[in-house]
Amino acid sequence: MYLILSIPLSLFAIFISRKINNDIIISIVSYLFFFISPILTYFGIIGVLTGFDSIYTSGLYFGISFYTVNIGYQLLTNREIIKTNPLKFILTIINPLYLFTGPFPNQISAKFKSFNLKIFIKRLEIINSELILGVFFAFILAPSFNPLLKLKESTEIVDILIFGIIFELYVYLNFAGFSMIAWSFMRLFGINVKRNFNQPFSATSIVEYWQRWHVSLSYILKELFFKKLKPKIGIYNSVFLVFLASALWHGVTMNFLIWGIVHSLFWCVSYYFHKRDFKFFNYFLLFFGVVIGRIIFSEINTGILFLKFKTLFNISQWNFHLGSEIATISLHNPDILNILITIFLIFLEITMPKFSKSYKNYNYLRAPLVSTLILLFICLSFAGFNSNPIYGNR
Amino acid sequence: MAIDKLKYFNKIKRLIILIWITYATVFNTEFAVYLPKVTDYFQKDNLEINKGIALIGGSNVETGLSAELISTNFYECLNLGISSEKEEFSEYTNYIKDKVSTDLIVYSPASIWSETPFAKEDSYRNSFLKLSGYIPSISIISQIREVVSPSSSLIKFNSFGDQVGFNCSNELFSFKIDQQKFTNSNDAIVEKIIARVEKLKGITGADKVFIRIPPVYAEEDKKKLISKCMEIRIKALKSAGIIVVRETIISSDKSLFCDNFHPNEKGREFFSMELKNLLQKMKL
């Protein structure tokens, strides 16, 4: 179904690239492509990306937020390839692997080789560890957080804070896991794309966090907005507008507007501290920004969101007993085990790079022995495909 | 050295995957040990009903109705809902045939919400194969636990056949509430249900077998379409002479459900009272 829209839009981009030589018009069209998703969200045709709300109303819009951004980006940066090899461009845009969770492709594939089984098997020997890790994150660990997500309904302070942390971990495991799976398949077929996640919790500041989280979108936002705006309006204003664009891409709703403003503020303060070497403050901002940001991200109902803010920031009313909602949650033993494993993995992610800079791109989890143990764990505990991409399909 | 190590571990990985595929194959055969229903049968084994109302059906009855609530100041009522009734109907009817000798049965068939007819009747493993693409829905660890310590998974039931406390397993279903994706009205499903009603009458001797539509969760904008499709099935059931007990069939109130098909504790109370009020109005 998604081809009904994606192919004509790609053809339109090809037409524009061939017929129009004016850079300004090309840029305007590129940005219009970027803003197709926000416009559709505004009119309720596609859903917002809170992780809880419906994604799209018709199969026609499957993956639209991914491929429209991709078309806009490619039109702005790879116009010559679109002109000279439109088929490659269309095949890159409609590649279904890009559409259900990302990552966005950073280039139009240089060449499409015919399938070679020997090369495929050779790649599989190396890439399987990334695939295993993706399945482990998305299908084993992430679903164990599901019962805890009902904490979203609570407006009690402990519940709100625990939900912020839990939901951040859930989105991370789900989104990073599916991204790893998509990335692995693309690499198996020789398509070169950026990894979407690079140990975001290894970051030492919120600035670094955003260099490690949803890397492919950050890269496109940098190319489309930041690089163009920075020389004209300075770094802080550019960052503000980049976060605003990112917020609109997620959904044209009040919570995402607040989310964009809050994160850009945290980014700017963190950048200021980074310049002055106030590392401790940056750790604090990182934790606070991520948790508060995730609470804002999840709540589309502005009334409830403000009620949660009121609870969080009204110090005189702080009451740190366990919330009523958390008391109603019962977890199965395998879920508890998986949550403990997640906490251990996050601990590793935070601490490992402190010992050595060589621990990056989850290579300590992709080591042959560790990867084999993870596969064994998956095979023992796999209980079905009960996980959907939280970010995908829109 | 590093390449040798990689190759060595890749061999082990291949072996693990091979064992897993073997497990999936064995799981699909009669050797499968995943039978949580057995524990339910065992628990409800001493229950039987000679008068009043027998509530029968699958997990939506087991978790989503309270016979105790319905019985209060009303007819005696017994909850004989057992998980997977839909997939193992023959086994289920064997189970209830000696337990139900009342005249009135309220049957909540989960299959009324099915998109397509069953590939092969009563074949849980077949539907498992079809649904999950030959991948076991229940983990090896669960299987081992089931063998080593079967009592750990026992759900307690009271004398009304209701669950003690509340347990809505998310082992098979995600907590995330998906909308019911029921978008067509397939006559074959209705025919299957009519056949089941006849079979129930035959084995229990009940005069009346009412069909109750198990309530499901759906988003507000989908309710109209789903409701329209269900109305066609209800109409077909009615024209076959079956009494359909209808209360809420689709709700957009998330607070009543633990997933798209199973009411939570609040929902259990709500839907039980709804059913009771309806039965009271019918002056049985």
XYZ file of C-alpha atoms in Angstrom:
678
model
C 0.000 0.000 0.000
C 2.737 2.459 0.924
C 4.058 2.305 -2.646
C 0.936 4.186 -3.808
C 2.294 7.295 -2.120
C 6.030 6.716 -1.916
C 6.593 6.111 -5.631
C 4.710 9.218 -6.885
C 6.483 11.346 -4.260
C 9.835 9.925 -5.390
C 8.909 10.609 -9.017
C 7.996 14.151 -8.085
C 11.423 14.575 -6.442
C 13.076 13.215 -9.611
C 11.053 15.651 -11.715
C 12.065 18.573 -9.504
C 15.740 17.592 -9.546
C 15.742 17.358 -13.336
C 13.660 20.372 -14.237
C 14.649 22.922 -11.650
C 18.142 24.241 -11.215
C 17.382 26.948 -8.727
C 18.951 25.975 -5.371
C 16.466 27.998 -3.359
C 13.446 26.284 -4.917
C 15.073 22.874 -4.437
C 15.706 23.720 -0.787
C 12.103 24.850 -0.293
C 10.810 21.596 -1.831
C 13.198 19.584 0.371
C 11.903 21.276 3.502
C 8.343 20.810 2.318
C 9.045 17.090 2.110
C 10.353 17.183 5.670
C 7.195 18.907 6.860
C 4.741 16.515 5.180
C 4.608 14.391 8.356
C 3.924 17.317 10.703
C 1.177 18.548 8.362
C -0.442 15.096 8.243
C -0.138 14.818 12.021
C -1.755 18.220 12.444
C -4.774 17.114 10.435
C -4.960 13.804 12.300
C -4.236 11.725 9.203
C -1.270 10.074 10.858
C -0.666 9.621 14.565
C 1.932 11.070 16.881
C 4.991 9.145 18.050
C 4.404 9.048 21.776
C 4.703 5.280 21.842
C 1.157 4.958 23.173
C -1.029 6.508 20.523
C -2.133 5.154 17.207
C 0.451 5.363 14.480
C -1.454 5.687 11.241
C -5.008 5.447 10.069
C -4.413 3.675 6.768
C -1.800 1.396 5.219
C -1.411 4.120 2.634
C 0.627 6.141 5.123
C 2.875 3.304 6.233
C 6.390 4.679 6.705
C 5.512 8.142 5.389
C 7.396 10.061 8.060
C 10.520 8.072 7.226
C 10.496 8.247 3.455
C 9.380 11.887 3.146
C 12.287 12.988 5.346
C 14.537 10.752 3.301
C 13.328 12.232 -0.001
C 13.816 15.765 1.346
C 17.290 14.961 2.574
C 18.389 13.189 -0.618
C 16.987 15.997 -2.756
C 19.035 18.526 -0.849
C 22.269 16.563 -0.703
C 22.284 14.010 -3.542
C 20.552 15.815 -6.381
C 23.056 14.631 -8.976
C 22.494 10.928 -8.196
C 18.718 11.447 -8.298
C 19.113 13.034 -11.726
C 21.465 10.471 -13.171
C 20.134 7.336 -11.556
C 16.485 7.748 -10.633
C 15.907 4.007 -10.259
C 18.507 3.731 -7.494
C 16.874 6.683 -5.800
C 13.399 5.117 -5.943
C 14.710 1.765 -4.704
C 16.414 3.492 -1.794
C 13.256 5.402 -0.881
C 10.909 2.429 -1.035
C 13.237 -0.015 0.736
C 10.847 -1.365 3.399
C 13.668 -1.838 5.902
C 13.950 1.931 6.225
C 10.277 2.328 6.897
C 9.414 0.435 10.015
C 11.935 1.858 12.407
C 14.863 3.457 10.629
C 17.716 4.079 10.434
C 17.478 6.652 7.706
C 19.931 5.951 4.879
C 22.770 8.414 4.785
C 23.319 7.912 1.089
C 21.727 6.507 -2.024
C 23.236 3.061 -2.478
C 26.191 3.358 -4.820
C 25.391 0.165 -6.677
C 23.027 -2.748 -6.420
C 24.952 -5.957 -6.827
C 23.348 -9.205 -7.788
C 22.797 -11.507 -4.811
C 25.831 -13.611 -3.991
C 25.236 -16.404 -1.477
C 28.917 -16.779 -0.582
C 29.286 -13.105 0.261
C 25.975 -13.185 2.134
C 27.173 -16.081 4.316
C 30.495 -14.353 4.926
C 28.700 -11.218 6.044
C 26.368 -13.284 8.217
C 29.401 -14.722 10.038
C 30.267 -11.215 11.171
C 26.939 -9.410 11.321
C 24.947 -12.096 13.171
C 26.081 -10.725 16.539
C 24.361 -7.368 15.818
C 21.229 -9.219 14.727
C 21.282 -11.334 17.886
C 21.674 -8.215 20.022
C 18.766 -6.542 18.205
C 16.479 -9.523 18.805
C 17.623 -9.649 22.437
C 16.774 -5.977 22.970
C 13.507 -5.856 21.002
C 11.945 -9.251 21.686
C 13.332 -10.409 25.011
C 14.118 -7.395 27.167
C 11.702 -4.703 25.928
C 8.421 -6.675 26.359
C 9.278 -7.288 30.009
C 8.719 -3.585 30.663
C 5.176 -3.703 29.263
C 3.397 -4.329 32.588
C 5.170 -1.313 34.084
C 3.978 1.042 31.375
C 0.618 1.427 33.032
C 2.428 3.724 35.470
C 1.768 6.360 32.814
C -1.775 6.638 34.146
C -0.575 7.699 37.586
C -0.036 11.294 38.701
C 1.778 10.430 41.918
C 5.371 11.585 42.125
C 7.115 8.224 42.606
C 5.064 6.640 39.834
C 5.788 9.553 37.494
C 9.545 9.363 38.075
C 9.707 5.589 37.835
C 7.629 5.746 34.663
C 10.044 8.302 33.171
C 12.971 5.940 33.746
C 11.095 2.788 32.732
C 9.709 4.323 29.558
C 13.125 5.638 28.554
C 14.549 2.116 28.939
C 11.594 0.584 27.103
C 11.853 2.977 24.149
C 15.597 2.460 24.060
C 15.416 -1.343 24.018
C 12.586 -1.423 21.507
C 13.847 1.261 19.163
C 17.538 0.326 19.363
C 16.657 -3.364 19.014
C 14.561 -2.913 15.886
C 17.134 -0.514 14.469
C 19.862 -3.111 14.984
C 17.742 -5.752 13.250
C 17.068 -3.416 10.300
C 20.722 -2.331 10.179
C 21.887 -5.976 10.192
C 19.616 -6.933 7.300
C 20.754 -3.931 5.303
C 24.402 -4.775 5.913
C 23.741 -8.397 4.956
C 22.508 -7.160 1.594
C 25.448 -4.794 1.237
C 23.591 -1.565 1.988
C 25.735 0.824 3.968
C 23.870 2.846 6.595
C 24.740 4.525 9.849
C 23.952 2.755 13.081
C 20.931 4.323 14.723
C 22.197 3.966 18.296
C 25.631 4.149 19.793
C 25.362 3.426 23.512
C 23.419 6.598 24.389
C 23.839 6.000 28.108
C 27.605 6.136 27.718
C 27.146 9.858 27.093
C 28.576 12.306 29.591
C 26.202 15.105 28.689
C 22.892 15.633 26.948
C 24.789 17.055 23.969
C 26.601 13.729 23.613
C 23.408 11.799 24.312
C 21.826 13.278 21.186
C 24.906 12.323 19.181
C 24.261 8.717 20.192
C 20.441 8.465 20.120
C 18.558 8.049 16.807
C 21.817 8.943 15.080
C 20.417 8.794 11.557
C 17.679 11.362 12.272
C 20.134 13.590 14.142
C 22.435 13.409 11.128
C 19.655 14.456 8.738
C 18.480 17.252 11.054
C 22.070 18.446 11.243
C 22.388 18.482 7.452
C 18.964 19.976 6.775
C 18.777 22.581 9.528
C 21.774 22.963 11.805
C 24.472 23.444 9.156
C 22.334 25.934 7.233
C 21.195 27.902 10.261
C 24.321 28.032 12.420
C 26.285 30.573 10.330
C 23.255 32.869 10.240
C 21.724 32.731 13.708
C 24.384 31.125 15.901
C 24.609 27.767 17.628
C 22.006 28.216 20.377
C 19.216 29.485 18.125
C 20.033 26.778 15.560
C 19.810 24.059 18.189
C 16.466 25.446 19.314
C 15.108 25.285 15.767
C 16.547 21.804 15.192
C 14.747 20.497 18.279
C 11.606 22.282 17.184
C 11.800 20.570 13.772
C 12.420 17.230 15.490
C 9.462 17.849 17.812
C 7.190 18.636 14.863
C 8.344 15.478 13.096
C 7.249 13.455 16.129
C 3.869 15.182 16.276
C 2.253 18.610 16.125
C 1.009 18.557 19.686
C 1.657 20.626 22.778
C 3.685 17.924 24.521
C 6.156 17.688 21.644
C 6.464 21.480 21.481
C 7.321 21.491 25.194
C 9.613 18.500 24.666
C 11.519 20.384 21.931
C 11.866 23.521 24.049
C 12.944 21.612 27.166
C 15.523 19.531 25.325
C 16.954 22.513 23.454
C 17.286 24.350 26.768
C 19.019 21.394 28.379
C 21.252 21.074 25.329
C 22.285 24.742 25.473
C 22.940 24.721 29.223
C 24.841 21.459 28.874
C 26.905 22.907 26.037
C 27.684 25.959 28.166
C 28.809 23.735 31.070
C 30.809 21.547 28.723
C 32.772 24.582 27.531
C 33.562 25.403 31.148
C 34.313 21.833 32.151
C 31.500 21.490 34.725
C 31.182 17.752 34.205
C 29.200 16.967 37.305
C 26.378 19.341 36.326
C 26.242 17.732 32.924
C 25.649 14.282 34.416
C 22.825 15.734 36.481
C 21.344 17.496 33.441
C 21.639 14.321 31.397
C 19.654 12.247 33.877
C 17.120 14.954 34.589
C 16.686 15.897 30.916
C 16.241 12.320 29.742
C 13.693 11.402 32.416
C 11.682 14.636 32.272
C 11.922 14.623 28.486
C 10.515 11.120 28.319
C 7.592 11.983 30.630
C 6.715 14.931 28.363
C 7.228 12.802 25.249
C 4.737 10.171 26.350
C 1.817 12.364 27.410
C -0.312 13.773 24.619
C -2.995 14.958 27.044
C -1.854 18.457 28.014
C -4.095 18.586 31.084
C -2.559 15.408 32.538
C 0.920 16.561 31.528
C 0.541 19.824 33.464
C -0.888 17.903 36.409
C 2.233 15.722 36.366
C 4.425 18.853 36.223
C 2.523 20.309 39.149
C 3.205 17.148 41.153
C 6.867 17.110 40.146
C 7.665 20.754 40.811
C 5.454 21.561 43.779
C 8.082 20.742 46.422
C 5.752 21.356 49.366
C 3.508 18.519 48.182
C 6.225 15.951 47.554
C 5.275 12.638 49.043
C 7.748 9.883 48.438
C 5.713 6.839 49.327
C 5.094 4.279 46.628
C 2.341 5.364 44.279
C -0.965 3.541 44.193
C -0.508 2.433 40.588
C 2.829 0.690 41.171
C 1.290 -1.386 43.927
C -1.136 -2.922 41.441
C 1.572 -4.204 39.108
C 2.605 -7.810 39.319
C 5.578 -9.022 37.350
C 6.344 -12.546 36.237
C 9.695 -13.949 37.293
C 11.098 -13.875 33.720
C 10.160 -10.190 33.497
C 11.964 -9.456 36.743
C 15.033 -11.296 35.447
C 14.936 -9.371 32.169
C 14.582 -6.041 33.970
C 17.584 -6.903 36.162
C 19.564 -7.835 33.053
C 18.605 -4.490 31.494
C 19.802 -2.616 34.572
C 23.078 -4.528 34.398
C 23.448 -3.720 30.686
C 22.786 -0.027 31.321
C 25.367 -0.133 34.110
C 27.845 -1.642 31.649
C 26.930 0.947 29.034
C 27.600 3.762 31.487
C 30.801 2.369 32.972
C 32.567 0.417 30.208
C 33.689 3.441 28.150
C 35.205 4.917 31.331
C 37.678 2.019 31.389
C 38.553 2.134 27.739
C 37.548 4.239 24.763
C 37.580 1.058 22.670
C 34.205 -0.004 24.081
C 31.892 1.478 21.477
C 29.021 0.428 19.205
C 28.151 -2.274 21.762
C 31.274 -4.225 20.781
C 31.526 -5.685 24.287
C 28.071 -7.247 23.714
C 28.972 -8.359 20.204
C 32.093 -10.248 21.290
C 31.846 -13.911 20.136
C 31.451 -15.464 23.595
C 28.993 -12.844 24.881
C 26.995 -12.996 21.652
C 26.780 -16.791 21.906
C 25.554 -16.568 25.487
C 22.952 -13.979 24.468
C 21.760 -16.276 21.657
C 21.478 -19.132 24.141
C 19.441 -16.926 26.455
C 17.171 -15.865 23.572
C 16.538 -19.468 22.568
C 15.713 -20.431 26.122
C 13.399 -17.546 26.840
C 11.877 -16.552 23.497
C 8.119 -16.445 24.013
C 6.894 -15.117 20.699
C 6.835 -11.968 18.636
C 5.032 -9.901 21.236
C 6.838 -6.678 20.455
C 6.042 -4.040 17.849
C 8.312 -1.199 16.797
C 7.324 1.657 19.072
C 8.611 4.217 16.600
C 7.747 2.584 13.404
C 5.252 2.226 10.625
C 4.113 5.824 10.544
C 43.336 -16.164 16.041
C 40.361 -13.779 16.200
C 38.910 -15.297 13.023
C 39.304 -18.825 14.456
C 37.492 -17.698 17.589
C 34.706 -16.158 15.516
C 34.316 -19.337 13.486
C 34.326 -21.488 16.614
C 31.546 -19.465 18.261
C 29.583 -19.282 15.023
C 29.558 -23.091 15.000
C 28.158 -23.085 18.534
C 25.554 -20.511 17.469
C 24.490 -22.712 14.579
C 24.150 -25.632 16.987
C 22.016 -23.553 19.385
C 19.735 -22.458 16.544
C 19.458 -26.059 15.344
C 18.418 -27.181 18.842
C 15.889 -24.367 18.959
C 14.371 -25.320 15.620
C 14.177 -28.921 16.855
C 12.382 -27.663 19.933
C 9.892 -25.763 17.770
C 9.269 -28.951 15.828
C 8.799 -31.023 18.967
C 6.568 -28.318 20.417
C 4.339 -28.740 17.420
C 3.849 -32.419 18.072
C 1.977 -34.368 20.691
C 5.062 -34.212 22.888
C 4.438 -30.588 23.729
C 4.324 -30.141 27.454
C 2.837 -26.661 27.434
C -0.620 -27.330 28.729
C -1.584 -24.641 31.215
C -5.161 -25.706 30.570
C -4.437 -28.986 32.303
C -3.731 -27.131 35.510
C -6.968 -25.201 35.045
C -8.906 -28.404 34.436
C -7.334 -29.853 37.524
C -8.297 -26.835 39.595
C -11.876 -26.777 38.362
C -12.199 -30.531 38.431
C -14.437 -30.726 41.461
C -16.908 -28.130 40.209
C -20.264 -29.032 38.729
C -23.620 -27.384 38.196
C -27.061 -28.982 38.156
C -29.254 -25.883 38.156
C -28.788 -22.215 37.439
C -26.450 -20.798 34.851
C -23.248 -22.282 33.494
C -20.840 -19.701 32.108
C -18.630 -21.337 29.541
C -15.992 -20.175 27.120
C -12.315 -19.397 27.024
C -9.976 -17.054 28.817
C -12.375 -14.140 28.355
C -14.792 -15.992 30.682
C -12.071 -17.341 32.950
C -10.608 -13.907 33.613
C -13.414 -11.612 32.532
C -16.529 -12.845 34.362
C -17.344 -13.423 37.983
C -19.935 -16.124 38.661
C -19.886 -15.108 42.317
C -21.095 -11.591 41.489
C -23.776 -12.880 39.142
C -24.955 -15.422 41.709
C -25.545 -12.770 44.376
C -29.325 -12.464 44.784
C -29.801 -14.269 41.500
C -29.601 -17.764 40.070
C -26.769 -20.053 41.072
C -23.976 -19.533 38.589
C -20.711 -21.330 37.808
C -17.729 -20.116 35.825
C -16.340 -22.972 33.726
C -14.234 -20.788 31.461
C -10.922 -22.386 30.546
C -8.103 -20.863 28.500
C -7.901 -21.912 24.873
C -11.464 -23.255 24.662
C -11.513 -21.801 21.181
C -8.628 -23.930 19.971
C -9.373 -27.076 21.924
C -13.130 -27.237 21.813
C -13.391 -31.039 21.659
C -11.228 -31.414 24.726
C -13.238 -28.678 26.399
C -16.592 -30.303 25.683
C -15.270 -33.599 27.050
C -14.395 -31.725 30.197
C -17.779 -30.044 30.711
C -20.033 -32.878 29.635
C -20.116 -34.460 33.108
C -20.161 -31.173 34.946
C -23.031 -29.323 33.328
C -26.519 -30.675 33.679
C -28.291 -27.342 33.963
C -30.810 -26.033 31.469
C -29.150 -22.738 30.783
C -25.686 -22.139 29.373
C -24.212 -18.761 28.524
C -21.442 -19.381 26.029
C -18.908 -16.635 25.213
C -17.105 -17.886 22.131
C -13.836 -16.090 21.477
C -14.087 -17.358 17.927
C -16.875 -14.857 17.206
C -14.060 -12.313 16.875
C -11.959 -14.464 14.570
C -10.946 -13.025 11.249
C -10.874 -16.327 9.430
C -12.208 -19.834 10.025
C -9.840 -22.176 11.801
C -7.460 -23.966 9.487
C -8.120 -27.219 11.242
C -10.628 -27.531 14.034
C -9.312 -27.969 17.530
C -5.737 -27.725 16.405
C -4.065 -25.376 18.789
C -0.711 -26.372 17.455
C -1.795 -25.806 13.916
C -3.014 -22.328 14.705
C 0.179 -21.770 16.626
C 2.139 -22.725 13.549
C 0.101 -20.454 11.379
C 0.106 -17.512 13.716
C 3.643 -17.420 14.887
C 5.401 -18.635 11.826
C 6.796 -21.811 13.294
C 8.316 -20.137 16.260
C 7.285 -21.313 19.717
C 5.118 -18.876 21.582
C 6.136 -20.347 24.867
C 9.767 -20.384 25.881
C 11.889 -23.419 26.649
C 12.346 -22.074 30.175
C 8.553 -22.068 30.676
C 8.398 -25.637 29.418
C 11.109 -26.752 31.806
C 9.429 -24.921 34.685
C 6.141 -26.574 33.780
C 7.772 -29.997 34.054
C 9.921 -29.325 37.116
C 7.401 -27.314 39.092
C 3.904 -27.480 37.629
C 2.297 -26.067 40.751
C 4.088 -22.735 40.315
C 1.805 -21.823 37.452
C -1.418 -22.849 39.111
C -4.145 -20.269 39.221
C -6.460 -20.621 42.176
C -10.209 -20.763 41.663
C -12.993 -20.387 44.222
C -16.138 -22.509 44.519
C -17.822 -20.411 41.821
C -15.028 -21.218 39.382
C -13.779 -17.612 39.489
C -10.115 -16.802 39.691
C -9.004 -15.965 43.206
C -7.441 -12.516 42.930
C -6.783 -11.615 39.373
C -4.338 -12.873 36.830
C -4.256 -11.596 33.315
C -1.293 -13.329 31.780
C 0.785 -11.219 29.489
C 2.892 -14.180 28.508
C 1.018 -14.558 25.253
C -0.476 -11.130 24.906
C 1.212 -7.808 25.120
C -0.063 -5.376 27.733
C -0.163 -2.757 25.047
C -3.768 -2.504 24.055
C -4.109 -3.040 20.359
C -7.389 -2.415 18.757
C -9.332 -5.471 17.744
C -8.520 -5.886 14.083
C -11.841 -7.438 13.232
C -12.750 -5.983 9.872
C -14.661 -8.652 7.955
C -17.700 -10.791 8.540
C -17.017 -14.335 7.561
C -20.042 -16.654 7.468
C -17.860 -19.697 8.117
C -17.181 -18.439 11.636
C -20.899 -18.157 12.350
C -21.535 -21.650 11.012
C -18.775 -22.982 13.249
C -20.323 -21.328 16.292
C -23.783 -22.658 15.449
C -22.271 -26.151 15.183
C -20.641 -25.686 18.579
C -23.933 -24.585 20.131
C -25.629 -27.719 18.779
C -22.807 -29.849 20.132
C -23.112 -28.201 23.545
C -26.850 -28.840 23.629
C -26.245 -32.434 22.638
C -23.651 -33.258 25.271
C -25.115 -31.320 28.208
C -28.810 -31.650 27.458
C -29.257 -27.914 28.055
C -32.440 -26.374 26.694
C -31.013 -22.947 26.174
C -27.541 -22.024 25.057
C -27.220 -18.259 24.887
C -24.369 -16.722 22.996
C -22.690 -13.828 24.710
C -20.360 -11.637 22.669
C -17.122 -11.269 24.673
C -16.353 -7.566 24.994
C -13.227 -6.260 23.288
C -11.254 -3.068 23.344
C -11.100 -0.881 20.238
C -10.181 2.696 19.596
C -13.055 5.127 19.228
C -12.616 5.668 15.497
C -12.636 1.934 14.781
C -15.708 1.076 16.825
C -18.213 1.866 14.114
C -16.680 -0.401 11.503
C -16.050 -3.261 13.937
C -19.540 -2.948 15.329
C -21.008 -3.052 11.822
C -19.148 -6.275 11.039
C -20.206 -7.853 14.317
C -23.844 -6.931 13.730
C -23.784 -9.052 10.571
C -22.599 -12.055 12.580
C -25.139 -11.427 15.335
C -27.886 -11.221 12.729
C -26.762 -14.518 11.200
C -26.750 -16.184 14.638
C -30.216 -14.856 15.419
C -31.623 -16.033 12.110
C -30.336 -19.512 13.022
C -32.528 -19.331 16.121
C -29.781 -18.614 18.620
C -30.419 -16.168 21.443
C -27.642 -13.605 21.552
C -27.081 -11.881 24.862
C -25.641 -8.519 24.050
C -24.222 -5.982 26.413
C -21.124 -3.932 25.659
C -19.364 -5.645 22.803
C -16.780 -2.984 22.035
C -15.412 -0.511 24.516
C -12.833 2.248 24.197
C -12.362 2.421 27.942
C -8.812 1.205 28.512
C -9.351 1.100 32.248
C -11.550 -1.994 31.792
C -9.006 -4.141 29.953
C -5.640 -5.721 30.493
C -5.230 -6.291 26.766
C -7.488 -5.916 23.773
C -9.464 -9.047 24.582
C -9.287 -9.643 28.324
C -11.054 -7.499 30.901
C -9.045 -6.555 33.973
C -10.353 -6.787 37.525
C -12.454 -3.627 37.145
C -13.693 -4.849 33.773
C -14.562 -8.249 35.216
C -16.812 -6.606 37.781
C -18.320 -4.236 35.215
C -19.070 -6.867 32.569
C -20.347 -9.388 35.116
C -22.842 -6.868 36.457
C -23.852 -5.974 32.940
C -24.509 -9.628 32.111
C -26.400 -10.116 35.344
C -28.657 -7.098 34.694
C -29.344 -8.348 31.215
C -30.207 -11.862 32.364
C -32.437 -10.419 35.070
C -34.335 -8.407 32.452
C -34.829 -11.560 30.414
C -36.858 -13.091 33.252
C -35.372 -16.543 32.759
